[in-house]
PDB file of C-alpha atoms in Angstrom:
ATOM      1  CA  MET P   1      36.775   6.796 -15.744  1.00  0.00           C
ATOM      2  CA  ALA P   2      35.502   7.926 -19.191  1.00  0.00           C
ATOM      3  CA  TYR P   3      37.488   6.149 -22.265  1.00  0.00           C
ATOM      4  CA  PRO P   4      38.318   7.668 -25.504  1.00  0.00           C
ATOM      5  CA  TYR P   5      36.926   7.021 -28.282  1.00  0.00           C
ATOM      6  CA  ASN P   6      39.823   5.406 -30.193  1.00  0.00           C
ATOM      7  CA  TYR P   7      41.090   3.205 -27.045  1.00  0.00           C
ATOM      8  CA  ALA P   8      42.204  -0.024 -27.295  1.00  0.00           C
ATOM      9  CA  TYR P   9      43.674  -1.989 -24.119  1.00  0.00           C
ATOM     10  CA  GLN P  10      47.146  -4.360 -25.321  1.00  0.00           C
ATOM     11  CA  PRO P  11      48.496  -6.337 -22.513  1.00  0.00           C
ATOM     12  CA  GLN P  12      52.115  -6.392 -22.707  1.00  0.00           C
ATOM     13  CA  THR P  13      52.895  -9.810 -21.232  1.00  0.00           C
ATOM     14  CA  TYR P  14      50.783 -12.920 -19.700  1.00  0.00           C
ATOM     15  CA  ALA P  15      51.758 -15.415 -17.592  1.00  0.00           C
ATOM     16  CA  SER P  16      51.114 -18.247 -20.049  1.00  0.00           C
ATOM     17  CA  SER P  17      52.042 -18.096 -23.532  1.00  0.00           C
ATOM     18  CA  ASN P  18      49.298 -20.955 -24.778  1.00  0.00           C
ATOM     19  CA  TYR P  19      46.418 -18.281 -24.782  1.00  0.00           C
ATOM     20  CA  PRO P  20      46.517 -15.462 -26.845  1.00  0.00           C
ATOM     21  CA  PRO P  21      45.697 -11.916 -25.180  1.00  0.00           C
ATOM     22  CA  PRO P  22      42.403 -10.574 -25.572  1.00  0.00           C
ATOM     23  CA  THR P  23      41.491  -7.804 -27.558  1.00  0.00           C
ATOM     24  CA  TYR P  24      38.970  -5.528 -26.449  1.00  0.00           C
ATOM     25  CA  GLN P  25      37.326  -3.487 -29.385  1.00  0.00           C
ATOM     26  CA  PRO P  26      36.144   0.662 -28.952  1.00  0.00           C
ATOM     27  CA  THR P  27      32.642   0.892 -27.802  1.00  0.00           C
ATOM     28  CA  ASN P  28      30.844   4.866 -28.290  1.00  0.00           C
ATOM     29  CA  TYR P  29      29.091   5.115 -25.144  1.00  0.00           C
ATOM     30  CA  PRO P  30      26.877   8.098 -24.505  1.00  0.00           C
ATOM     31  CA  SER P  31      27.303  10.774 -22.257  1.00  0.00           C
ATOM     32  CA  SER P  32      25.138   9.698 -20.057  1.00  0.00           C
ATOM     33  CA  SER P  33      26.332   7.399 -17.583  1.00  0.00           C
ATOM     34  CA  SER P  34      23.032   5.340 -16.928  1.00  0.00           C
ATOM     35  CA  TYR P  35      23.206   3.748 -20.356  1.00  0.00           C
ATOM     36  CA  LEU P  36      26.545   1.613 -19.017  1.00  0.00           C
ATOM     37  CA  TYR P  37      23.851  -0.312 -16.460  1.00  0.00           C
ATOM     38  CA  GLN P  38      20.718  -0.425 -19.075  1.00  0.00           C
ATOM     39  CA  GLN P  39      20.021  -4.256 -19.458  1.00  0.00           C
ATOM     40  CA  GLN P  40      17.789  -5.596 -22.055  1.00  0.00           C
ATOM     41  CA  VAL P  41      13.985  -5.965 -21.183  1.00  0.00           C
ATOM     42  CA  PRO P  42      13.038  -9.676 -22.099  1.00  0.00           C
ATOM     43  CA  SER P  43       9.904  -9.795 -24.041  1.00  0.00           C
ATOM     44  CA  VAL P  44       7.152 -11.278 -22.776  1.00  0.00           C
ATOM     45  CA  PRO P  45       5.859 -14.257 -23.843  1.00  0.00           C
ATOM     46  CA  SER P  46       2.935 -15.392 -25.855  1.00  0.00           C
ATOM     47  CA  ILE P  47      -0.443 -17.056 -24.089  1.00  0.00           C
ATOM     48  CA  PRO P  48      -0.115 -20.284 -25.329  1.00  0.00           C
ATOM     49  CA  PRO P  49      -3.623 -21.782 -27.180  1.00  0.00           C
ATOM     50  CA  LEU P  50      -5.616 -24.118 -25.994  1.00  0.00           C
ATOM     51  CA  SER P  51      -4.721 -27.224 -27.159  1.00  0.00           C
ATOM     52  CA  SER P  52      -6.802 -28.896 -29.922  1.00  0.00           C
ATOM     53  CA  ASN P  53      -8.691 -31.588 -27.597  1.00  0.00           C
ATOM     54  CA  ALA P  54     -10.281 -28.639 -25.261  1.00  0.00           C
ATOM     55  CA  THR P  55     -13.580 -27.923 -25.157  1.00  0.00           C
ATOM     56  CA  ARG P  56     -14.835 -24.888 -26.802  1.00  0.00           C
ATOM     57  CA  LEU P  57     -17.432 -23.744 -24.435  1.00  0.00           C
ATOM     58  CA  SER P  58     -20.721 -21.507 -25.154  1.00  0.00           C
ATOM     59  CA  ALA P  59     -23.373 -19.536 -24.108  1.00  0.00           C
ATOM     60  CA  ALA P  60     -26.047 -22.284 -23.708  1.00  0.00           C
ATOM     61  CA  SER P  61     -23.655 -24.646 -22.268  1.00  0.00           C
ATOM     62  CA  CYS P  62     -22.251 -22.518 -18.858  1.00  0.00           C
ATOM     63  CA  LEU P  63     -24.673 -22.255 -16.090  1.00  0.00           C
ATOM     64  CA  PRO P  64     -23.499 -19.746 -13.616  1.00  0.00           C
ATOM     65  CA  ALA P  65     -25.271 -19.728 -10.294  1.00  0.00           C
ATOM     66  CA  VAL P  66     -24.918 -17.842  -7.018  1.00  0.00           C
ATOM     67  CA  ARG P  67     -23.802 -20.273  -4.469  1.00  0.00           C
ATOM     68  CA  GLN P  68     -23.374 -17.789  -1.687  1.00  0.00           C
ATOM     69  CA  GLN P  69     -25.524 -14.654  -1.519  1.00  0.00           C
ATOM     70  CA  PRO P  70     -25.102 -11.358   0.117  1.00  0.00           C
ATOM     71  CA  LYS P  71     -26.635 -10.160   3.335  1.00  0.00           C
ATOM     72  CA  GLU P  72     -25.752  -6.648   4.318  1.00  0.00           C
ATOM     73  CA  ALA P  73     -23.111  -4.312   3.688  1.00  0.00           C
ATOM     74  CA  LEU P  74     -21.328  -1.440   5.510  1.00  0.00           C
ATOM     75  CA  VAL P  75     -21.447   2.012   3.243  1.00  0.00           C
ATOM     76  CA  MET P  76     -18.173   2.731   2.712  1.00  0.00           C
ATOM     77  CA  VAL P  77     -17.382   6.660   3.708  1.00  0.00           C
ATOM     78  CA  LYS P  78     -15.676   8.763   1.348  1.00  0.00           C
ATOM     79  CA  GLY P  79     -11.698   9.805   2.412  1.00  0.00           C
ATOM     80  CA  LYS P  80     -12.045   6.245   4.822  1.00  0.00           C
ATOM     81  CA  GLU P  81     -11.085   3.709   2.470  1.00  0.00           C
ATOM     82  CA  LYS P  82      -8.976   2.014   4.921  1.00  0.00           C
ATOM     83  CA  PHE P  83     -11.285   1.024   7.326  1.00  0.00           C
ATOM     84  CA  ARG P  84     -14.281  -0.266   4.634  1.00  0.00           C
ATOM     85  CA  LYS P  85     -15.456  -3.337   5.349  1.00  0.00           C
ATOM     86  CA  PRO P  86     -16.613  -5.728   2.515  1.00  0.00           C
ATOM     87  CA  ILE P  87     -20.194  -7.283   1.766  1.00  0.00           C
ATOM     88  CA  ASP P  88     -21.325  -9.923   3.946  1.00  0.00           C
ATOM     89  CA  PRO P  89     -21.108 -13.307   3.479  1.00  0.00           C
ATOM     90  CA  PRO P  90     -18.554 -12.749   0.216  1.00  0.00           C
ATOM     91  CA  PRO P  91     -20.419 -13.644  -3.124  1.00  0.00           C
ATOM     92  CA  VAL P  92     -19.658 -17.104  -4.076  1.00  0.00           C
ATOM     93  CA  VAL P  93     -20.785 -17.829  -8.036  1.00  0.00           C
ATOM     94  CA  GLN P  94     -20.150 -21.374  -8.872  1.00  0.00           C
ATOM     95  CA  LEU P  95     -20.271 -22.521 -12.406  1.00  0.00           C
ATOM     96  CA  LYS P  96     -21.336 -25.660 -13.945  1.00  0.00           C
ATOM     97  CA  VAL P  97     -21.121 -26.823 -17.408  1.00  0.00           C
ATOM     98  CA  ASP P  98     -23.497 -29.118 -19.375  1.00  0.00           C
ATOM     99  CA  ALA P  99     -22.323 -32.721 -19.178  1.00  0.00           C
ATOM    100  CA  ASN P 100     -22.266 -33.728 -22.985  1.00  0.00           C
ATOM    101  CA  THR P 101     -20.798 -30.688 -23.837  1.00  0.00           C
ATOM    102  CA  ASP P 102     -17.972 -31.411 -21.132  1.00  0.00           C
ATOM    103  CA  PRO P 103     -18.318 -34.444 -20.037  1.00  0.00           C
ATOM    104  CA  THR P 104     -14.234 -34.555 -18.610  1.00  0.00           C
ATOM    105  CA  GLU P 105     -14.961 -31.267 -17.013  1.00  0.00           C
ATOM    106  CA  GLN P 106     -11.770 -29.964 -19.070  1.00  0.00           C
ATOM    107  CA  PHE P 107     -13.235 -26.173 -17.798  1.00  0.00           C
ATOM    108  CA  LEU P 108     -11.957 -26.879 -14.332  1.00  0.00           C
ATOM    109  CA  GLN P 109      -7.938 -26.575 -15.969  1.00  0.00           C
ATOM    110  CA  ASN P 110      -9.184 -23.185 -18.401  1.00  0.00           C
ATOM    111  CA  PRO P 111      -7.166 -20.366 -17.448  1.00  0.00           C
ATOM    112  CA  TYR P 112      -8.879 -17.601 -19.713  1.00  0.00           C
ATOM    113  CA  ILE P 113     -12.473 -18.473 -17.767  1.00  0.00           C
ATOM    114  CA  PHE P 114     -13.222 -15.146 -15.883  1.00  0.00           C
ATOM    115  CA  MET P 115     -15.936 -13.308 -14.013  1.00  0.00           C
ATOM    116  CA  SER P 116     -16.886  -9.674 -13.100  1.00  0.00           C
ATOM    117  CA  VAL P 117     -19.308  -8.593 -11.168  1.00  0.00           C
ATOM    118  CA  SER P 118     -21.251  -4.747 -11.062  1.00  0.00           C
ATOM    119  CA  LEU P 119     -23.642  -3.395  -9.016  1.00  0.00           C
ATOM    120  CA  TRP P 120     -27.803  -3.610  -9.839  1.00  0.00           C
ATOM    121  CA  LYS P 121     -30.778  -1.727  -8.492  1.00  0.00           C
ATOM    122  CA  GLY P 122     -32.413  -4.040  -6.175  1.00  0.00           C
ATOM    123  CA  ASP P 123     -36.326  -3.150  -7.733  1.00  0.00           C
ATOM    124  CA  LYS P 124     -35.638  -2.645 -11.289  1.00  0.00           C
ATOM    125  CA  ASP P 125     -33.154  -5.093 -13.925  1.00  0.00           C
ATOM    126  CA  GLU P 126     -30.721  -2.160 -14.719  1.00  0.00           C
ATOM    127  CA  PRO P 127     -27.679  -0.904 -13.594  1.00  0.00           C
ATOM    128  CA  VAL P 128     -27.275   1.844 -10.987  1.00  0.00           C
ATOM    129  CA  ASN P 129     -27.209   5.568 -12.358  1.00  0.00           C
ATOM    130  CA  HIS P 130     -23.591   5.720 -11.437  1.00  0.00           C
ATOM    131  CA  THR P 131     -19.881   4.470 -12.834  1.00  0.00           C
ATOM    132  CA  PRO P 132     -18.084   1.451 -11.675  1.00  0.00           C
ATOM    133  CA  SER P 133     -15.501   3.599  -9.457  1.00  0.00           C
ATOM    134  CA  GLU P 134     -18.630   5.582  -8.184  1.00  0.00           C
ATOM    135  CA  CYS P 135     -20.656   2.513  -6.979  1.00  0.00           C
ATOM    136  CA  LEU P 136     -17.885  -0.290  -6.195  1.00  0.00           C
ATOM    137  CA  SER P 137     -14.706  -0.916  -4.520  1.00  0.00           C
ATOM    138  CA  GLY P 138     -12.357  -3.536  -3.801  1.00  0.00           C
ATOM    139  CA  THR P 139     -11.624  -6.864  -6.480  1.00  0.00           C
ATOM    140  CA  LEU P 140     -14.584  -6.659  -9.066  1.00  0.00           C
ATOM    141  CA  VAL P 141     -12.959  -9.388 -11.605  1.00  0.00           C
ATOM    142  CA  SER P 142     -12.439 -13.171 -10.024  1.00  0.00           C
ATOM    143  CA  SER P 143     -10.674 -15.691 -12.374  1.00  0.00           C
ATOM    144  CA  LEU P 144     -12.109 -19.636 -11.568  1.00  0.00           C
ATOM    145  CA  HIS P 145     -10.811 -21.531  -8.765  1.00  0.00           C
ATOM    146  CA  ARG P 146     -11.277 -25.198  -8.724  1.00  0.00           C
ATOM    147  CA  LEU P 147     -11.859 -26.374  -5.304  1.00  0.00           C
ATOM    148  CA  LYS P 148     -13.372 -28.841  -3.356  1.00  0.00           C
ATOM    149  CA  ASP P 149     -16.818 -28.670  -2.403  1.00  0.00           C
ATOM    150  CA  VAL P 150     -18.768 -29.362   0.708  1.00  0.00           C
ATOM    151  CA  ASN P 151     -19.198 -32.748  -0.504  1.00  0.00           C
ATOM    152  CA  ASN P 152     -15.752 -33.384  -1.662  1.00  0.00           C
ATOM    153  CA  LYS P 153     -16.326 -32.893  -5.103  1.00  0.00           C
ATOM    154  CA  ASP P 154     -14.503 -30.513  -7.471  1.00  0.00           C
ATOM    155  CA  GLY P 155     -15.808 -27.614  -8.609  1.00  0.00           C
ATOM    156  CA  GLY P 156     -15.496 -24.602 -10.065  1.00  0.00           C
ATOM    157  CA  PHE P 157     -16.344 -21.362  -8.150  1.00  0.00           C
ATOM    158  CA  PHE P 158     -15.963 -17.170  -8.205  1.00  0.00           C
ATOM    159  CA  ILE P 159     -14.629 -15.451  -5.091  1.00  0.00           C
ATOM    160  CA  PHE P 160     -15.202 -12.386  -4.509  1.00  0.00           C
ATOM    161  CA  GLY P 161     -14.306 -11.848  -1.047  1.00  0.00           C
ATOM    162  CA  ASP P 162     -13.170  -7.645  -1.501  1.00  0.00           C
ATOM    163  CA  ILE P 163     -15.641  -5.755  -2.471  1.00  0.00           C
ATOM    164  CA  SER P 164     -17.790  -2.599  -0.899  1.00  0.00           C
ATOM    165  CA  VAL P 165     -20.127  -0.554  -1.992  1.00  0.00           C
ATOM    166  CA  ARG P 166     -19.655   3.135  -1.807  1.00  0.00           C
ATOM    167  CA  ILE P 167     -23.356   4.208  -1.700  1.00  0.00           C
ATOM    168  CA  GLN P 168     -26.330   3.546   0.790  1.00  0.00           C
ATOM    169  CA  GLY P 169     -29.384   1.872  -0.374  1.00  0.00           C
ATOM    170  CA  SER P 170     -31.253  -1.551  -1.982  1.00  0.00           C
ATOM    171  CA  TYR P 171     -29.084  -3.311  -4.534  1.00  0.00           C
ATOM    172  CA  ARG P 172     -28.401  -6.426  -6.120  1.00  0.00           C
ATOM    173  CA  LEU P 173     -25.077  -7.671  -7.450  1.00  0.00           C
ATOM    174  CA  ARG P 174     -24.846  -9.422 -11.014  1.00  0.00           C
ATOM    175  CA  PHE P 175     -22.179 -11.569 -12.319  1.00  0.00           C
ATOM    176  CA  THR P 176     -20.780 -11.463 -16.007  1.00  0.00           C
ATOM    177  CA  LEU P 177     -18.958 -14.831 -17.220  1.00  0.00           C
ATOM    178  CA  TYR P 178     -16.357 -14.445 -20.109  1.00  0.00           C
ATOM    179  CA  GLU P 179     -13.835 -16.220 -21.652  1.00  0.00           C
ATOM    180  CA  ILE P 180     -10.530 -15.541 -23.315  1.00  0.00           C
ATOM    181  CA  HIS P 181      -9.910 -16.718 -26.928  1.00  0.00           C
ATOM    182  CA  PRO P 182      -5.837 -16.571 -26.699  1.00  0.00           C
ATOM    183  CA  VAL P 183      -5.837 -18.245 -30.361  1.00  0.00           C
ATOM    184  CA  LEU P 184      -6.469 -15.060 -32.015  1.00  0.00           C
ATOM    185  CA  PHE P 185      -3.376 -13.570 -30.639  1.00  0.00           C
ATOM    186  CA  GLU P 186      -0.603 -12.754 -33.446  1.00  0.00           C
ATOM    187  CA  THR P 187       1.327 -10.105 -32.382  1.00  0.00           C
ATOM    188  CA  PRO P 188       2.601  -9.204 -28.864  1.00  0.00           C
ATOM    189  CA  ASP P 189       0.213  -5.697 -28.658  1.00  0.00           C
ATOM    190  CA  ASP P 190      -3.100  -7.406 -29.891  1.00  0.00           C
ATOM    191  CA  MET P 191      -5.047  -8.331 -26.495  1.00  0.00           C
ATOM    192  CA  GLY P 192      -6.967 -11.321 -28.490  1.00  0.00           C
ATOM    193  CA  SER P 193     -10.999 -11.052 -28.146  1.00  0.00           C
ATOM    194  CA  TYR P 194     -13.107 -11.928 -25.558  1.00  0.00           C
ATOM    195  CA  GLU P 195     -16.739 -14.015 -25.214  1.00  0.00           C
ATOM    196  CA  CYS P 196     -19.443 -13.484 -22.781  1.00  0.00           C
ATOM    197  CA  LEU P 197     -20.780 -16.679 -21.239  1.00  0.00           C
ATOM    198  CA  GLY P 198     -23.385 -15.935 -19.379  1.00  0.00           C
ATOM    199  CA  HIS P 199     -24.338 -13.506 -16.294  1.00  0.00           C
ATOM    200  CA  THR P 200     -26.626 -14.277 -12.934  1.00  0.00           C
ATOM    201  CA  LEU P 201     -28.159 -11.878 -10.464  1.00  0.00           C
ATOM    202  CA  SER P 202     -27.673 -12.211  -6.736  1.00  0.00           C
ATOM    203  CA  GLU P 203     -30.285 -11.602  -4.236  1.00  0.00           C
ATOM    204  CA  LYS P 204     -30.971  -8.352  -2.803  1.00  0.00           C
ATOM    205  CA  PHE P 205     -29.195  -6.826   0.053  1.00  0.00           C
ATOM    206  CA  ASN P 206     -29.267  -3.464   1.788  1.00  0.00           C
ATOM    207  CA  VAL P 207     -25.873  -1.307   1.977  1.00  0.00           C
ATOM    208  CA  VAL P 208     -26.494   0.602   5.218  1.00  0.00           C
ATOM    209  CA  LEU P 209     -25.314   3.348   7.782  1.00  0.00           C
ATOM    210  CA  PRO P 210     -22.501   2.917  10.547  1.00  0.00           C
ATOM    211  CA  LYS P 211     -24.887   3.174  13.123  1.00  0.00           C
ATOM    212  CA  ASP P 212     -27.392   0.583  11.319  1.00  0.00           C
ATOM    213  CA  PHE P 213     -24.310  -2.081  10.877  1.00  0.00           C
ATOM    214  CA  LYS P 214     -24.705  -4.738  12.907  1.00  0.00           C
ATOM    215  CA  GLY P 215     -21.519  -6.080  12.747  1.00  0.00           C
ATOM    216  CA  LEU P 216     -20.005  -8.970  10.491  1.00  0.00           C
ATOM    217  CA  GLU P 217     -21.529 -12.732  10.949  1.00  0.00           C
ATOM    218  CA  GLU P 218     -19.984 -15.759  11.911  1.00  0.00           C
ATOM    219  CA  SER P 219     -18.354 -17.096   8.949  1.00  0.00           C
ATOM    220  CA  THR P 220     -19.806 -19.918   6.666  1.00  0.00           C
ATOM    221  CA  TYR P 221     -19.445 -23.313   6.619  1.00  0.00           C
ATOM    222  CA  LEU P 222     -18.428 -22.724   2.742  1.00  0.00           C
ATOM    223  CA  SER P 223     -16.588 -19.813   3.721  1.00  0.00           C
ATOM    224  CA  ARG P 224     -14.132 -21.639   5.883  1.00  0.00           C
ATOM    225  CA  ALA P 225     -13.965 -24.613   3.371  1.00  0.00           C
ATOM    226  CA  PHE P 226     -12.603 -22.604   0.768  1.00  0.00           C
ATOM    227  CA  SER P 227     -10.016 -20.774   3.088  1.00  0.00           C
ATOM    228  CA  ASP P 228      -8.362 -24.146   4.492  1.00  0.00           C
ATOM    229  CA  GLN P 229      -8.433 -24.608   0.578  1.00  0.00           C
ATOM    230  CA  GLY P 230      -6.209 -21.697   0.514  1.00  0.00           C
ATOM    231  CA  VAL P 231      -8.676 -18.916  -1.061  1.00  0.00           C
ATOM    232  CA  ARG P 232      -7.630 -14.876   1.022  1.00  0.00           C
ATOM    233  CA  LEU P 233     -10.900 -14.722   2.731  1.00  0.00           C
ATOM    234  CA  ARG P 234     -11.794 -12.582   6.069  1.00  0.00           C
ATOM    235  CA  LEU P 235     -13.101 -15.098   8.725  1.00  0.00           C
ATOM    236  CA  ARG P 236     -14.943 -14.342  11.466  1.00  0.00           C
ATOM    237  CA  LYS P 237     -15.455 -16.878  14.618  1.00  0.00           C
ATOM    238  CA  GLU P 238     -17.697 -14.893  16.707  1.00  0.00           C
ATOM    239  CA  ALA P 239     -21.271 -13.895  15.434  1.00  0.00           C
ATOM    240  CA  ARG P 240     -22.380 -10.430  16.080  1.00  0.00           C
ATOM    241  CA  GLY P 241     -23.165  -9.137  18.884  1.00  0.00           C
ATOM    242  CA  MET P 242     -21.347 -12.238  20.948  1.00  0.00           C
ATOM    243  CA  MET P 243     -18.779  -9.429  21.385  1.00  0.00           C
ATOM    244  CA  ALA P 244     -21.097  -7.500  23.710  1.00  0.00           C
ATOM    245  CA  GLN P 245     -22.816 -10.402  25.341  1.00  0.00           C
ATOM    246  CA  LYS P 246     -21.050 -12.083  28.392  1.00  0.00           C
ATOM    247  CA  ARG P 247     -20.447 -16.219  28.851  1.00  0.00           C
ATOM    248  CA  SER P 248     -22.913 -17.749  31.039  1.00  0.00           C
ATOM    249  CA  PHE P 249     -21.264 -19.758  33.239  1.00  0.00           C
ATOM    250  CA  SER P 250     -22.932 -22.594  35.030  1.00  0.00           C
ATOM    251  CA  GLU P 251     -22.967 -22.706  38.875  1.00  0.00           C
ATOM    252  CA  GLN P 252     -19.952 -24.979  39.271  1.00  0.00           C
ATOM    253  CA  GLU P 253     -18.347 -23.060  36.283  1.00  0.00           C
ATOM    254  CA  GLN P 254     -19.177 -19.683  37.688  1.00  0.00           C
ATOM    255  CA  PRO P 255     -15.634 -17.540  38.720  1.00  0.00           C
ATOM    256  CA  ILE P 256     -14.615 -17.728  42.575  1.00  0.00           C
ATOM    257  CA  ALA P 257     -15.026 -13.740  42.732  1.00  0.00           C
ATOM    258  CA  LYS P 258     -18.491 -13.914  41.252  1.00  0.00           C
ATOM    259  CA  ARG P 259     -19.898 -16.569  43.480  1.00  0.00           C
ATOM    260  CA  ARG P 260     -18.997 -13.915  46.284  1.00  0.00           C
ATOM    261  CA  ARG P 261     -20.296 -11.435  45.072  1.00  0.00           C
ATOM    262  CA  GLU P 262     -23.942 -13.190  44.371  1.00  0.00           C
ATOM    263  CA  ASP P 263     -22.930 -14.961  47.957  1.00  0.00           C
ATOM    264  CA  SER P 264     -23.032 -11.409  49.845  1.00  0.00           C
ATOM    265  CA  VAL P 265     -26.405 -10.447  48.503  1.00  0.00           C
ATOM    266  CA  GLU P 266     -27.754 -13.731  49.866  1.00  0.00           C
ATOM    267  CA  GLY P 267     -26.243 -13.267  53.107  1.00  0.00           C
ATOM    268  CA  THR P 268     -23.561 -15.999  53.404  1.00  0.00           C
ATOM    269  CA  GLN P 269     -20.675 -15.731  55.135  1.00  0.00           C
ATOM    270  CA  TYR P 270     -18.803 -13.442  52.386  1.00  0.00           C
ATOM    271  CA  SER P 271     -19.391  -9.946  51.825  1.00  0.00           C
ATOM    272  CA  VAL P 272     -18.714  -6.786  49.762  1.00  0.00           C
ATOM    273  CA  GLN P 273     -18.976  -4.674  52.469  1.00  0.00           C
ATOM    274  CA  PRO P 274     -15.712  -2.501  54.350  1.00  0.00           C
ATOM    275  CA  TYR P 275     -14.583  -4.226  57.459  1.00  0.00           C
ATOM    276  CA  VAL P 276     -15.444  -1.719  59.955  1.00  0.00           C
ATOM    277  CA  PRO P 277     -13.671  -2.725  63.552  1.00  0.00           C
ATOM    278  CA  PRO P 278     -16.178  -2.219  65.992  1.00  0.00           C
ATOM    279  CA  PRO P 279     -15.476   0.219  69.172  1.00  0.00           C
ATOM    280  CA  PRO P 280     -12.783  -0.329  71.795  1.00  0.00           C
ATOM    281  CA  PRO P 281     -15.037  -1.250  75.018  1.00  0.00           C
ATOM    282  CA  THR P 282     -15.201   1.103  77.927  1.00  0.00           C
ATOM    283  CA  GLN P 283     -13.556   0.443  80.991  1.00  0.00           C
ATOM    284  CA  THR P 284     -15.033   0.957  84.499  1.00  0.00           C
ATOM    285  CA  THR P 285     -13.790   0.890  87.888  1.00  0.00           C
ATOM    286  CA  ASN P 286     -15.994  -0.508  90.752  1.00  0.00           C
ATOM    287  CA  PHE P 287     -15.296   0.582  94.307  1.00  0.00           C
ATOM    288  CA  SER P 288     -16.239  -1.403  96.790  1.00  0.00           C
ATOM    289  CA  TRP P 289     -15.218  -0.799 100.617  1.00  0.00           C
ATOM    290  CA  ASN P 290     -13.365  -3.062 102.090  1.00  0.00           C
ATOM    291  CA  PRO P 291     -12.533  -2.737 106.279  1.00  0.00           C
ATOM    292  CA  TYR P 292      -9.379  -3.950 105.964  1.00  0.00           C
ATOM    293  CA  TYR P 293      -7.798  -1.145 103.261  1.00  0.00           C
ATOM    294  CA  ALA P 294      -9.438   1.349 105.374  1.00  0.00           C
ATOM    295  CA  ASN P 295      -6.971   0.753 108.715  1.00  0.00           C
ATOM    296  CA  PHE P 296      -4.195   1.918 106.288  1.00  0.00           C
ATOM    297  CA  MET P 297      -5.913   4.912 104.761  1.00  0.00           C
ATOM    298  CA  GLY P 298      -6.373   6.480 108.006  1.00  0.00           C
ATOM    299  CA  PRO P 299      -9.461   8.017 109.795  1.00  0.00           C
ATOM    300  CA  SER P 300     -11.842   9.562 107.220  1.00  0.00           C
TER     301      SER P 300
END
């Protein structure tokens, strides 16, 4: 219902005279009804700067190292992105900082550190001749995770559990470490700046076709340890090739049906051959001469 421009609601009577009647000021609404339900979008809060006692990292103090190397990957077929498989095992990079620069390991709480991954040639120290969208797919950036290592000590890790390769061949992964400097944020439109703190290369791995893919290996102990701490990783309980192999039983653990099949081959009381009943016995009548019955039969 649209109200006229100069309309003002004036109540006639009120139940209590202690409260003055409310007055409603006229509002000039536009013709579009969607404006009535439009709400003001709150502004995005700016990223707070680092504390004054935070340690500023440098390229000389950061030591990134690949903790879990990739071994094999299934090439992602165009048009079948739903069936893609990540690199096996998932690459994990650990960040270590010089103890003289950060003795209290404050970098483990730094939310402005991140790492990106790119595809490089396997035999040369140069990137592939493709754009990032043409050679890799998945989550190509990882933030810093503070996790318990296998020795029950805290550490900083970058985990890439969802990376697939689009082109076949032998390649390496290059991991580049960055840090954002939020202290330079002056306006909401200012994206600030970032600094490259180092990089590292993985070992060479093969990207094969589906016919040459051996299957995913059993998840490593490191992957299981991080998954138990909340990191989203695809775990596999059985090793590659185990699904095609039958479980080996001992003589006492073998199923009864299998033992009967083996016993029938050895000629025991069990048999898997169909039962064929023996033929019915033939009844024959033997006649013998008895002179007692011959008297009743009369002369022959």
